[in-house]
Coordinates of C-alpha atoms in Angstrom, one line a residue:
X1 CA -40.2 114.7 -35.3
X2 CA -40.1 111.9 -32.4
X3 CA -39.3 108.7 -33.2
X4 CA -40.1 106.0 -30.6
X5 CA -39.0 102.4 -31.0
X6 CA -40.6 100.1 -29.1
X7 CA -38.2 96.7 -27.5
X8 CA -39.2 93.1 -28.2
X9 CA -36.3 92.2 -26.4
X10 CA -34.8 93.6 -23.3
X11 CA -31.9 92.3 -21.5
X12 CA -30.9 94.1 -18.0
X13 CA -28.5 93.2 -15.5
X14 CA -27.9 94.8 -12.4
X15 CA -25.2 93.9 -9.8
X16 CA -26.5 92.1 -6.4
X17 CA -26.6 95.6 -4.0
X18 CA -28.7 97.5 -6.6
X19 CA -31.6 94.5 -6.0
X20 CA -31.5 94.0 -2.4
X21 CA -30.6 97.8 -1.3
X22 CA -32.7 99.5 1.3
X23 CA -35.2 101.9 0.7
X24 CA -37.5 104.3 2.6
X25 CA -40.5 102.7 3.7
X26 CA -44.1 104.9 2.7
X27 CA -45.3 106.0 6.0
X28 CA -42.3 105.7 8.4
X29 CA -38.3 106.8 7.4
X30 CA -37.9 103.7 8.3
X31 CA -35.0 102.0 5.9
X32 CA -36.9 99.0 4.6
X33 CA -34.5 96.0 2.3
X34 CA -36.2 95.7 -1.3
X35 CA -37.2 92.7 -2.4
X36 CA -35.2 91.4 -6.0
X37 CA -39.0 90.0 -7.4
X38 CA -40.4 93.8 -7.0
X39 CA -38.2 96.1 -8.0
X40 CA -38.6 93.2 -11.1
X41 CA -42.1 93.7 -11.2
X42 CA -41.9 97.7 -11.6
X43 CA -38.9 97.4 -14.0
X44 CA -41.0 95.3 -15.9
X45 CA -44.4 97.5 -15.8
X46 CA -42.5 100.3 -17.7
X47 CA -42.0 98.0 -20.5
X48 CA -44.3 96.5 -23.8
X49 CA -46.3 93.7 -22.3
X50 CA -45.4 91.6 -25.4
X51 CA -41.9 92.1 -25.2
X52 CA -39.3 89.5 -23.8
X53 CA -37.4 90.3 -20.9
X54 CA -34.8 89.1 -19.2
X55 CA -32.9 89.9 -16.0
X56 CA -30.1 88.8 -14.2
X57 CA -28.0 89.9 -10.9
X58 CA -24.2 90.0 -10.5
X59 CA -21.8 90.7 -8.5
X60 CA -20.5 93.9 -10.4
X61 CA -21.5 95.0 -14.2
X62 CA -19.5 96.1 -17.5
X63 CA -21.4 99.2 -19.0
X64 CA -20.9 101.7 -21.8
X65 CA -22.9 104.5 -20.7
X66 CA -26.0 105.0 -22.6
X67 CA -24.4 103.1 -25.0
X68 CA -22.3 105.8 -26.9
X69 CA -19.0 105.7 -28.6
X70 CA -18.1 108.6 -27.1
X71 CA -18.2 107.5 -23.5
X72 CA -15.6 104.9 -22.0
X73 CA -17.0 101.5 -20.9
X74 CA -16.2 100.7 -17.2
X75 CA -15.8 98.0 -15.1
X76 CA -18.1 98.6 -12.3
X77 CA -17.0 96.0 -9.8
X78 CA -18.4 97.6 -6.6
X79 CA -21.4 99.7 -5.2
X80 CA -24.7 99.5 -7.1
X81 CA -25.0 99.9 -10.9
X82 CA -27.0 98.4 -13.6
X83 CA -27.7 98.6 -17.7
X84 CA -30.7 97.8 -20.0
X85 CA -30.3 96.7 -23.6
X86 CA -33.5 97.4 -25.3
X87 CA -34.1 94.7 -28.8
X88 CA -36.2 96.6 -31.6
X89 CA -37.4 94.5 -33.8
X90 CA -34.6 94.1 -36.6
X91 CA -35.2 92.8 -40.0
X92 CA -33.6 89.6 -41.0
X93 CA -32.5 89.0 -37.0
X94 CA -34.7 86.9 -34.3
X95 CA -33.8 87.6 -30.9
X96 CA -35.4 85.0 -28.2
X97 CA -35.0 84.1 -24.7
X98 CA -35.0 80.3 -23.1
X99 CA -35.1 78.9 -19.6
X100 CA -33.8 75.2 -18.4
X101 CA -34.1 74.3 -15.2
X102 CA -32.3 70.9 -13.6
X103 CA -35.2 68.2 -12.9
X104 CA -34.9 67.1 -9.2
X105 CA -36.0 63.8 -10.9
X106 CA -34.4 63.2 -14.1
X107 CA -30.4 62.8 -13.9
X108 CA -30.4 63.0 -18.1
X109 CA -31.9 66.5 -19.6
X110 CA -34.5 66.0 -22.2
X111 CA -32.3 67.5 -25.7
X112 CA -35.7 67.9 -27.2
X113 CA -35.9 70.8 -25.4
X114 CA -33.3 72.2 -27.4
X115 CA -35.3 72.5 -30.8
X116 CA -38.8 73.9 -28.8
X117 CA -36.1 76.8 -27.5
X118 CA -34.8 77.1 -31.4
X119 CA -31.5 75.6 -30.1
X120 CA -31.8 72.8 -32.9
X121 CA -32.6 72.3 -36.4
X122 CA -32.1 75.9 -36.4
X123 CA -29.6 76.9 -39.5
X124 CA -30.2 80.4 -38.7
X125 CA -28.9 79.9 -35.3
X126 CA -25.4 82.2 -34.8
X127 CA -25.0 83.0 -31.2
X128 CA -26.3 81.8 -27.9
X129 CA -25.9 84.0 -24.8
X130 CA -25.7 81.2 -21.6
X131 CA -26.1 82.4 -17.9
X132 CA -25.9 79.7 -15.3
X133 CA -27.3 80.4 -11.4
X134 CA -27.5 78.9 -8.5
X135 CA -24.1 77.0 -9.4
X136 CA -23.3 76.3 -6.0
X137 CA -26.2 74.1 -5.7
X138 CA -25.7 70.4 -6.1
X139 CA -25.2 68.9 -9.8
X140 CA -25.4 72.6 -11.0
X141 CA -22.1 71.9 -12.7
X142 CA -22.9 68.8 -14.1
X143 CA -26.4 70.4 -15.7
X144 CA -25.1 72.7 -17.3
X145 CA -22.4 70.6 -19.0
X146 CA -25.2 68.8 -20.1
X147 CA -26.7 72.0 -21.8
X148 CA -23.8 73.3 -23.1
X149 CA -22.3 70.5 -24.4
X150 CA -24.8 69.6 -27.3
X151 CA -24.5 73.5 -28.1
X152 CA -20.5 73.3 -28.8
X153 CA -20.9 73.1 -32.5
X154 CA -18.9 74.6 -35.7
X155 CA -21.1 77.2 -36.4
X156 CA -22.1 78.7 -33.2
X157 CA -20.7 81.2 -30.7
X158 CA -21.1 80.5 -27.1
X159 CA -20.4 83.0 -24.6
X160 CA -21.5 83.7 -20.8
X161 CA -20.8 83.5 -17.1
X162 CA -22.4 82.2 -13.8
X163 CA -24.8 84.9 -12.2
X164 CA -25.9 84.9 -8.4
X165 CA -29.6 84.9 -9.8
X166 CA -32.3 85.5 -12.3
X167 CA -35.0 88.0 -11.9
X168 CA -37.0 87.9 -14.6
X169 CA -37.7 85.9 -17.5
X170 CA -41.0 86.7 -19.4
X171 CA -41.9 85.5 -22.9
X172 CA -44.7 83.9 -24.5
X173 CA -44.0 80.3 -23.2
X174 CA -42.3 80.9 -19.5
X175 CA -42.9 82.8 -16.8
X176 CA -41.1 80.7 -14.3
X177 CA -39.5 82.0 -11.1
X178 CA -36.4 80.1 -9.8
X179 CA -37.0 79.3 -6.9
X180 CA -34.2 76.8 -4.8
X181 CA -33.3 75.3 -8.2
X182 CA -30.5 75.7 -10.2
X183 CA -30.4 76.1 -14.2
X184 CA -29.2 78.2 -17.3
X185 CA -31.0 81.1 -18.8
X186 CA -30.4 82.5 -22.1
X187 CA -31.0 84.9 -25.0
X188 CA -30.4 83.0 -28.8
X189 CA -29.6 85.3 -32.0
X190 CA -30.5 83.7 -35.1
X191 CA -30.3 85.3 -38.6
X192 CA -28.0 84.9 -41.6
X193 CA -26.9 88.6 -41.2
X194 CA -25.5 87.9 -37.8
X195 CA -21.7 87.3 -37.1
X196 CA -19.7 86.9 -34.2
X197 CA -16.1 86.1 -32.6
X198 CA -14.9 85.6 -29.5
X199 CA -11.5 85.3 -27.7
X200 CA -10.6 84.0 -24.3
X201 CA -8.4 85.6 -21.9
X202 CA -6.8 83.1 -19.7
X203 CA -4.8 83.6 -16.5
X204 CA -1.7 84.3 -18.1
X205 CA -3.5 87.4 -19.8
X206 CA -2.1 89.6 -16.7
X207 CA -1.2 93.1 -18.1
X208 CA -1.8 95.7 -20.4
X209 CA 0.7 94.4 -23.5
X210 CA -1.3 90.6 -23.0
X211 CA -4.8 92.2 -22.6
X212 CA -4.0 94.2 -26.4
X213 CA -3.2 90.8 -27.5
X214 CA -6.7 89.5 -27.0
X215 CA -8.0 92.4 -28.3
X216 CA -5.8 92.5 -31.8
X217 CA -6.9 88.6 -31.8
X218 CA -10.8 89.8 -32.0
X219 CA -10.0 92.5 -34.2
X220 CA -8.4 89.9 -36.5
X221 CA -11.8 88.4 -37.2
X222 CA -12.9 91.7 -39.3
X223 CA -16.2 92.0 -37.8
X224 CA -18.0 95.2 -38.8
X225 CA -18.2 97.4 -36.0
X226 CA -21.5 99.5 -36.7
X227 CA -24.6 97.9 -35.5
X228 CA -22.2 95.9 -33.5
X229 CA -22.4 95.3 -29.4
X230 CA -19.7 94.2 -27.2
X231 CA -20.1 91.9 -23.9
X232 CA -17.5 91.1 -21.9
X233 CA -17.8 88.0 -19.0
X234 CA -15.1 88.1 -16.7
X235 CA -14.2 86.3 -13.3
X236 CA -14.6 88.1 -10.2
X237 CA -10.9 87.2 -9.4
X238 CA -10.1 89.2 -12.2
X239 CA -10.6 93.1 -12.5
X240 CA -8.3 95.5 -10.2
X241 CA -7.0 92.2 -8.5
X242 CA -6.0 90.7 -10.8
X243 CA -4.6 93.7 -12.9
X244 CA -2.2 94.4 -9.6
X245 CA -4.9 97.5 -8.7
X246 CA -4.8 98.7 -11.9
X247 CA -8.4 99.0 -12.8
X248 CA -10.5 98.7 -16.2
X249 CA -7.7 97.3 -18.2
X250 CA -9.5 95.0 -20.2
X251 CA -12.2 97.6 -21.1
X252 CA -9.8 99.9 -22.0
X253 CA -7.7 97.4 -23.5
X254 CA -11.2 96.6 -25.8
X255 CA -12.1 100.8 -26.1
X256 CA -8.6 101.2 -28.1
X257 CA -9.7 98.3 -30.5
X258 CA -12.9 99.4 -31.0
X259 CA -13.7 102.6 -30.5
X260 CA -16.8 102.5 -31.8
X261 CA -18.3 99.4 -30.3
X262 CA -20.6 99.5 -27.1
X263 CA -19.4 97.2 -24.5
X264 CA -21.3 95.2 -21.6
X265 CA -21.2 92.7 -19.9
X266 CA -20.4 91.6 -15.8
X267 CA -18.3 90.0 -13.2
X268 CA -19.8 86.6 -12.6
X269 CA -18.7 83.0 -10.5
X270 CA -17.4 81.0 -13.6
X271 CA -17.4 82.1 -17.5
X272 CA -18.8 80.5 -21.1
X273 CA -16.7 80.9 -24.1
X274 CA -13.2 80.0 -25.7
X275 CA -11.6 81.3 -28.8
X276 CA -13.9 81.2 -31.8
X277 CA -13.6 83.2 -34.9
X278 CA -16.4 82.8 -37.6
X279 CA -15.4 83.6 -40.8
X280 CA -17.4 85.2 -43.7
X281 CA -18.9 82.0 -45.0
X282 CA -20.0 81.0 -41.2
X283 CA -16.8 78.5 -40.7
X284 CA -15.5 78.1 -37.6
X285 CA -11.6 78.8 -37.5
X286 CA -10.8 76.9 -34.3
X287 CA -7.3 77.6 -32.5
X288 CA -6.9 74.1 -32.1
X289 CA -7.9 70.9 -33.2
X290 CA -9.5 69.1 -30.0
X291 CA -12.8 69.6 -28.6
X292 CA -13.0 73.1 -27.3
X293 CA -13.1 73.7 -23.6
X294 CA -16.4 76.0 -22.9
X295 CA -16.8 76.3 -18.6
X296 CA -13.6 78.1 -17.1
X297 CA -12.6 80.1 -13.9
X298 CA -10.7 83.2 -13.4
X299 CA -10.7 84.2 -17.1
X300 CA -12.7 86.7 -19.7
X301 CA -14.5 86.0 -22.3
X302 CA -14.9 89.0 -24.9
X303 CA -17.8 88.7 -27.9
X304 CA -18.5 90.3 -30.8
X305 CA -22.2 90.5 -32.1
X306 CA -22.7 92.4 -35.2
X307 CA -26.6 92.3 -36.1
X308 CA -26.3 92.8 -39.9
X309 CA -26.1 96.3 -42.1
X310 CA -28.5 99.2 -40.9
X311 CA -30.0 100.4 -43.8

């Protein structure tokens, strides 16, 4: 018997040559270039109108294909690739996406915001998924301190990367397009099932033995590893550069420690995220006692999600 599950959520990111390839045009064999907003448009159609969608384009992706253990994730960091993560809807968790764009007019952003996008007053609230764009735009850097800042708290992972754009971004409340602006888009996970950890790996994380290091520091935080996804946000300096042409070492270095845990993820202009472990009883264990340091370049920023037991 056939079991279908429909998304609620979907969350697809593609790298910037699979959006603006060429394809043949209808009547001539004419190459043609595709525009990002339709092949948006048709992705979209094959989905639930009701469901949430977001999409964003990259430089070059992190994928486990088809999401199975028993294929190794890769770091795709040229020619054209993409993944989908499709949401069901999963008891106890709430899975939502949120859009704030920079007001040409207003220098301060309105933090009310925050609590219409669930962001506040929201004790359910475990992990926020931040995607910046269009950061080379004027006071793009300075907005999205403004955003994340007010997020920084005890009890909440963030994690993310700059992407070159946002395709889509459908829910009940926005249907906004980007435009010239610039912004940060976002999926939030709230639900007291949920927990998550995530480690930073800085510049000086250069080869294999330092890149197992990392990854023994996430395993450290006993997450459960079934119903449990991977991302990984790294740097486009990083990779095979980085790695002196040695490539997919940190998905490999992350495949060792957890064999059994999906990873995605993509190469981006500037990455979210520090060292954050969140204990049983939803404590942050901080590796340090100042304020932690959330927007960085030429790093990686692993996370753990685990969504709660599947019954």
């Amino acid at each position: 018997q056939k079991v279908q599950v429909l998304p609620q959520t979907v969350l697809y990111i593609a790298d910037a040559e699979t959006f603006s390839g060429h394809e043949e045009g209808h009547e001539q064999k004419k190459a043609r270039k595709r525009n990002s907003k339709e092949t948006a448009v048709a992705l979209e159609k094959l989905l639930p109108k009701r469901c949430q969608v977001l999409g964003l384009v990259t430089p070059g992706v992190v994928v486990t294909p088809m999401g199975s253990s028993s294929n190794q994730p890769q770091e795709i960091e040229e020619g054209e690739a993409g993944f989908a993560l499709l949401f069901p809807k999963i008891d106890g968790v709430k899975i939502h996406t949120f859009h704030f764009s920079k007001d040409l007019k207003n220098r301060v952003f309105d933090e009310s915001k925050f609590a219409e996008a669930g962001l506040k007053n929201n004790p359910d609230l475990r992990v926020v998924l931040l995607f910046g764009y269009n950061s080379w735009k004027s006071g793009a850097t300075r907005f999205l301190h403004q955003i994340v800042n007010p997020l920084n708290e005890k009890s909440i992972i963030l994690a993310g990367g700059q992407v070159e754009s946002f395709t889509s971004l459908t829910s009940e409340n926005n249907n906004a397009q980007p435009g010239d602006a610039c912004g940060v888009v976002g999926l939030a996970f709230s639900g007291p099932q949920i927990q998550s950890a995530t480690v930073l790996l800085d510049q000086d994380v250069a080869d294999e033995r330092t890149a197992e290091a990392a990854m023994q520091r996430l395993k450290a935080a006993n997450i459960p590893e079934h119903n449990t996804i991977g991302f990984m946000f790294a740097c486009v300096g990083r990779g095979y550069r980085h790695y002196k042409t040695k490539r997919n070492m940190e998905a490999d270095a992350f495949r060792k420690f957890f064999p059994n845990v999906p990873l995605f993820g993509f190469f981006g202009h500037g990455e979210i995220g520090c060292d954050r472990i969140v204990t049983g009883n939803f404590v942050l264990r901080e590796c340090n006692d100042i304020k932690d340091d959330l927007l960085h370049g030429y790093t990686t920023v692993m996370t753990l999600i685990h969504l709660g037991s599947t019954k």
